Coordinates of C-alpha atoms in Angstrom, one line a residue:
X1 CA -199.9 64.0 -38.1
X2 CA -199.4 64.1 -41.8
X3 CA -200.3 67.6 -42.9
X4 CA -199.8 67.0 -46.8
X5 CA -199.9 63.8 -48.6
X6 CA -196.7 63.0 -50.5
X7 CA -196.4 63.2 -54.2
X8 CA -196.1 60.0 -55.9
X9 CA -192.9 58.7 -56.7
X10 CA -192.0 57.9 -60.1
X11 CA -190.0 54.8 -59.8
X12 CA -186.9 53.3 -58.2
X13 CA -183.7 54.9 -57.3
X14 CA -185.8 57.3 -55.2
X15 CA -183.0 57.6 -52.5
X16 CA -183.4 57.6 -48.9
X17 CA -186.6 58.5 -46.8
X18 CA -185.5 61.4 -44.3
X19 CA -187.3 62.6 -41.2
X20 CA -186.1 66.4 -40.2
X21 CA -187.4 67.9 -37.0
X22 CA -188.0 71.5 -37.1
X23 CA -187.6 72.0 -40.7
X24 CA -189.9 74.9 -41.3
X25 CA -187.0 77.5 -41.4
X26 CA -183.2 77.8 -40.4
X27 CA -181.0 74.8 -40.2
X28 CA -183.7 72.5 -40.5
X29 CA -185.1 74.0 -43.7
X30 CA -181.7 74.0 -45.0
X31 CA -181.2 70.4 -44.1
X32 CA -184.4 69.2 -45.8
X33 CA -183.0 71.0 -48.9
X34 CA -179.6 69.5 -48.8
X35 CA -181.2 66.0 -48.4
X36 CA -183.8 66.7 -51.1
X37 CA -180.9 67.9 -53.6
X38 CA -179.2 64.4 -53.0
X39 CA -182.4 62.8 -54.1
X40 CA -183.7 62.0 -50.8
X41 CA -187.8 62.3 -49.9
X42 CA -188.2 64.6 -46.9
X43 CA -190.4 64.6 -44.1
X44 CA -190.6 68.5 -43.3
X45 CA -191.6 68.6 -39.5
X46 CA -192.9 71.7 -38.1
X47 CA -194.4 72.5 -35.0
X48 CA -196.8 75.9 -35.2
X49 CA -194.7 77.5 -38.1
X50 CA -197.0 75.8 -41.0
X51 CA -197.3 78.7 -43.5
X52 CA -193.1 78.6 -43.3
X53 CA -193.3 74.7 -43.5
X54 CA -195.2 75.0 -46.3
X55 CA -192.7 77.8 -48.3
X56 CA -189.7 75.3 -47.3
X57 CA -191.5 72.0 -48.7
X58 CA -192.5 73.9 -52.2
X59 CA -188.6 74.8 -52.7
X60 CA -187.5 71.1 -52.5
X61 CA -186.6 69.6 -55.7
X62 CA -187.6 66.1 -56.5
X63 CA -191.1 64.4 -55.3
X64 CA -192.6 62.3 -52.3
X65 CA -192.0 65.1 -49.8
X66 CA -194.6 65.2 -46.9
X67 CA -195.3 67.7 -44.4
X68 CA -195.7 66.5 -40.8
X69 CA -196.5 68.3 -37.6
X70 CA -196.6 67.6 -33.9
X71 CA -195.8 69.5 -30.6
X72 CA -192.6 67.4 -29.8
X73 CA -192.9 68.4 -26.0
X74 CA -196.1 65.9 -26.1
X75 CA -195.1 62.2 -26.5
X76 CA -198.3 60.8 -27.9
X77 CA -197.8 63.7 -30.9
X78 CA -194.4 62.7 -31.2
X79 CA -195.4 59.0 -31.9
X80 CA -198.1 59.9 -34.4
X81 CA -195.7 62.0 -36.0
X82 CA -193.4 59.5 -36.7
X83 CA -195.6 57.0 -37.5
X84 CA -197.3 58.9 -40.2
X85 CA -194.1 59.9 -41.6
X86 CA -193.2 56.4 -42.1
X87 CA -196.3 55.5 -43.3
X88 CA -196.1 58.1 -46.0
X89 CA -192.1 57.4 -47.0
X90 CA -192.4 53.8 -46.7
X91 CA -189.5 53.8 -43.8
X92 CA -187.4 56.4 -41.7
X93 CA -183.9 55.9 -42.9
X94 CA -182.7 58.8 -41.6
X95 CA -183.7 61.1 -38.5
X96 CA -182.4 64.4 -37.8
X97 CA -183.5 65.9 -34.5
X98 CA -182.9 69.5 -35.1
X99 CA -186.0 70.9 -33.4
X100 CA -185.3 73.2 -30.5
X101 CA -186.5 75.9 -28.2
X102 CA -183.9 79.0 -27.0
X103 CA -185.5 80.8 -24.1
X104 CA -183.6 83.4 -21.8
X105 CA -184.1 82.4 -18.0
X106 CA -180.9 84.1 -16.4
X107 CA -180.8 82.8 -12.8
X108 CA -181.3 86.4 -11.1
X109 CA -183.5 88.0 -13.5
X110 CA -186.6 85.3 -13.4
X111 CA -189.0 84.1 -10.9
X112 CA -189.1 80.7 -9.5
X113 CA -192.1 79.9 -11.4
X114 CA -190.3 81.1 -15.0
X115 CA -187.4 79.3 -13.8
X116 CA -189.4 75.8 -13.7
X117 CA -191.5 77.0 -16.8
X118 CA -188.2 77.5 -19.0
X119 CA -186.4 74.3 -17.7
X120 CA -189.5 72.2 -18.4
X121 CA -190.2 73.6 -21.8
X122 CA -186.8 73.6 -23.1
X123 CA -186.2 69.9 -21.6
X124 CA -189.5 68.7 -22.9
X125 CA -188.4 69.8 -26.6
X126 CA -184.8 69.7 -26.9
X127 CA -184.2 66.7 -25.4
X128 CA -186.8 64.5 -24.4
X129 CA -188.8 65.2 -27.6
X130 CA -185.8 64.3 -29.6
X131 CA -185.5 60.8 -27.5
X132 CA -188.7 60.0 -28.1
X133 CA -188.6 60.8 -31.8
X134 CA -185.6 58.5 -32.0
X135 CA -187.3 55.7 -30.1
X136 CA -190.1 56.0 -32.6
X137 CA -188.0 56.4 -35.6
X138 CA -185.9 53.3 -35.0
X139 CA -188.6 50.7 -35.1
X140 CA -188.9 51.9 -38.6
X141 CA -185.5 52.0 -39.4
X142 CA -183.3 49.7 -41.4
X143 CA -179.6 48.5 -41.0
X144 CA -177.8 51.3 -42.5
X145 CA -179.8 53.9 -41.0
X146 CA -178.8 57.2 -39.4
X147 CA -179.5 59.3 -36.6
X148 CA -178.1 62.9 -36.6
X149 CA -178.7 65.2 -33.5
X150 CA -178.1 69.1 -33.9
X151 CA -176.6 70.2 -30.6
X152 CA -174.7 73.4 -30.0
X153 CA -171.6 75.0 -28.8
X154 CA -173.2 75.7 -25.9
X155 CA -173.6 72.1 -24.6
X156 CA -169.7 72.5 -23.9
X157 CA -169.0 76.3 -23.1
X158 CA -172.3 76.9 -21.0
X159 CA -175.0 79.1 -21.7
X160 CA -175.2 81.5 -18.8
X161 CA -178.7 83.1 -19.8
X162 CA -179.9 79.9 -21.2
X163 CA -179.0 77.3 -19.0
X164 CA -181.5 74.8 -19.7
X165 CA -180.6 75.3 -23.4
X166 CA -177.2 74.7 -22.5
X167 CA -178.3 71.5 -20.5
X168 CA -180.5 70.2 -23.1
X169 CA -177.7 70.1 -25.6
X170 CA -175.5 68.4 -23.6
X171 CA -177.9 65.8 -22.9
X172 CA -178.4 65.2 -26.5
X173 CA -174.8 64.5 -26.8
X174 CA -174.8 62.2 -24.2
X175 CA -178.1 60.5 -25.5
X176 CA -176.6 60.5 -29.2
X177 CA -173.4 58.6 -27.7
X178 CA -175.5 56.1 -25.9
X179 CA -177.8 55.5 -28.8
X180 CA -174.6 55.0 -30.8
X181 CA -173.5 52.2 -28.5
X182 CA -176.9 50.7 -28.4
X183 CA -177.7 51.0 -32.1
X184 CA -174.6 49.8 -33.8
X185 CA -175.2 46.4 -33.6
X186 CA -178.2 46.9 -35.8
X187 CA -176.3 48.7 -38.0
X188 CA -177.7 52.4 -37.2
X189 CA -174.9 54.9 -36.9
X190 CA -175.6 58.2 -34.4
X191 CA -173.7 61.4 -34.2
X192 CA -174.2 65.0 -33.5
X193 CA -173.2 68.1 -34.8
X194 CA -172.7 71.4 -32.5
X195 CA -172.7 74.5 -34.5
X196 CA -172.0 77.7 -32.7
X197 CA -173.8 80.9 -33.9
X198 CA -175.8 80.5 -37.2
X199 CA -177.2 83.1 -39.3
X200 CA -181.1 82.3 -39.0
X201 CA -184.4 83.9 -37.9
X202 CA -183.9 82.3 -34.5
X203 CA -180.5 84.1 -34.1
X204 CA -181.3 87.4 -36.0
X205 CA -181.8 89.7 -32.7
X206 CA -178.4 88.5 -31.1
X207 CA -176.8 89.0 -34.3
X208 CA -177.7 92.9 -35.1
X209 CA -175.8 96.0 -33.9
X210 CA -172.6 95.8 -32.2
X211 CA -173.6 92.6 -29.9
X212 CA -173.8 90.7 -33.4
X213 CA -170.4 92.0 -34.5
X214 CA -169.0 90.9 -31.4
X215 CA -170.5 87.6 -31.6
X216 CA -168.8 87.5 -35.3
X217 CA -165.3 88.1 -33.9
X218 CA -165.6 85.0 -31.4
X219 CA -164.6 83.3 -34.5
X220 CA -161.1 83.6 -36.2
X221 CA -163.0 84.0 -39.5
X222 CA -165.1 86.8 -38.5
X223 CA -168.2 85.5 -39.2
X224 CA -170.9 83.3 -38.0
X225 CA -171.9 80.0 -40.0
X226 CA -174.6 79.8 -42.8
X227 CA -177.6 76.9 -42.2
X228 CA -176.3 75.3 -45.6
X229 CA -173.0 74.9 -44.0
X230 CA -174.5 73.1 -41.1
X231 CA -176.9 71.3 -43.5
X232 CA -173.8 69.9 -45.1
X233 CA -172.0 68.7 -42.4
X234 CA -175.6 66.7 -41.3
X235 CA -175.8 65.2 -44.8
X236 CA -172.2 63.9 -44.5
X237 CA -172.8 62.3 -41.1
X238 CA -175.9 60.7 -42.5
X239 CA -174.1 59.1 -45.4
X240 CA -172.6 55.5 -45.7
X241 CA -169.4 56.9 -45.9
X242 CA -169.5 58.0 -42.2
X243 CA -170.6 55.0 -40.7
X244 CA -167.4 54.7 -38.5
X245 CA -167.9 58.3 -37.0
X246 CA -170.8 56.9 -35.0
X247 CA -170.7 58.3 -31.4
X248 CA -168.8 61.2 -32.8
X249 CA -169.5 64.9 -32.0
X250 CA -168.4 67.2 -34.9
X251 CA -167.9 70.8 -33.4
X252 CA -168.8 73.4 -36.4
X253 CA -168.2 76.9 -34.4
X254 CA -165.8 78.6 -36.7
X255 CA -163.0 78.0 -34.0
X256 CA -164.8 80.0 -31.7
X257 CA -164.8 77.7 -28.9
X258 CA -162.0 74.9 -29.2
X259 CA -162.0 71.9 -26.8
X260 CA -159.7 68.6 -26.4

């Protein structure tokens, strides 16, 4: 549903209409700002962090932005959210599937019930929620549209303490490649960016202390990514110039995990 009506537009050339899930903070907020800086109108989605989402939308330059909310694990909530964003913006030219949950559930340290819950909740948001958002969004997406999925380095190297997260992101990669083939004839390109550690609130605990220093040393650059670096990659993948990259996965992990 729409949580805030968009400001009135000020004539032609208002840019594209962009829906970013999980845009209240971190990577999603940086992505929303990057599109707004480029002159686009952004639907800022949030799940439960309304105050943070409101702070994000207040920082966006330009006009016509809108707040939308949905529990991405609820298919009908997703449908209503996308329909509301499309109605407010007029179309959805770009969908950025950024929202995700990251919960520890080491196989020998959780009960079977906890294991089931972690898998169900993680896949429902990270993979099925993204798939549902894409299904709904493409019905409002013209030729030249873009879908950019935010996956993870963990899709390729594994996540021993968060296996559902790794599996969900690997599934998101495969989903994006399947959609790239399905939507190409309609002029819609689909790509994926796969970051490693990013300096966000979500990763703050993991990046503190000795463990944080060890994670920074995983990259030969001796640091983790900034949200703005991921946002710039997303902005490029959503651009007209990146059409022929459809189906591609852009690793953005500072050389911390290299694959053929």
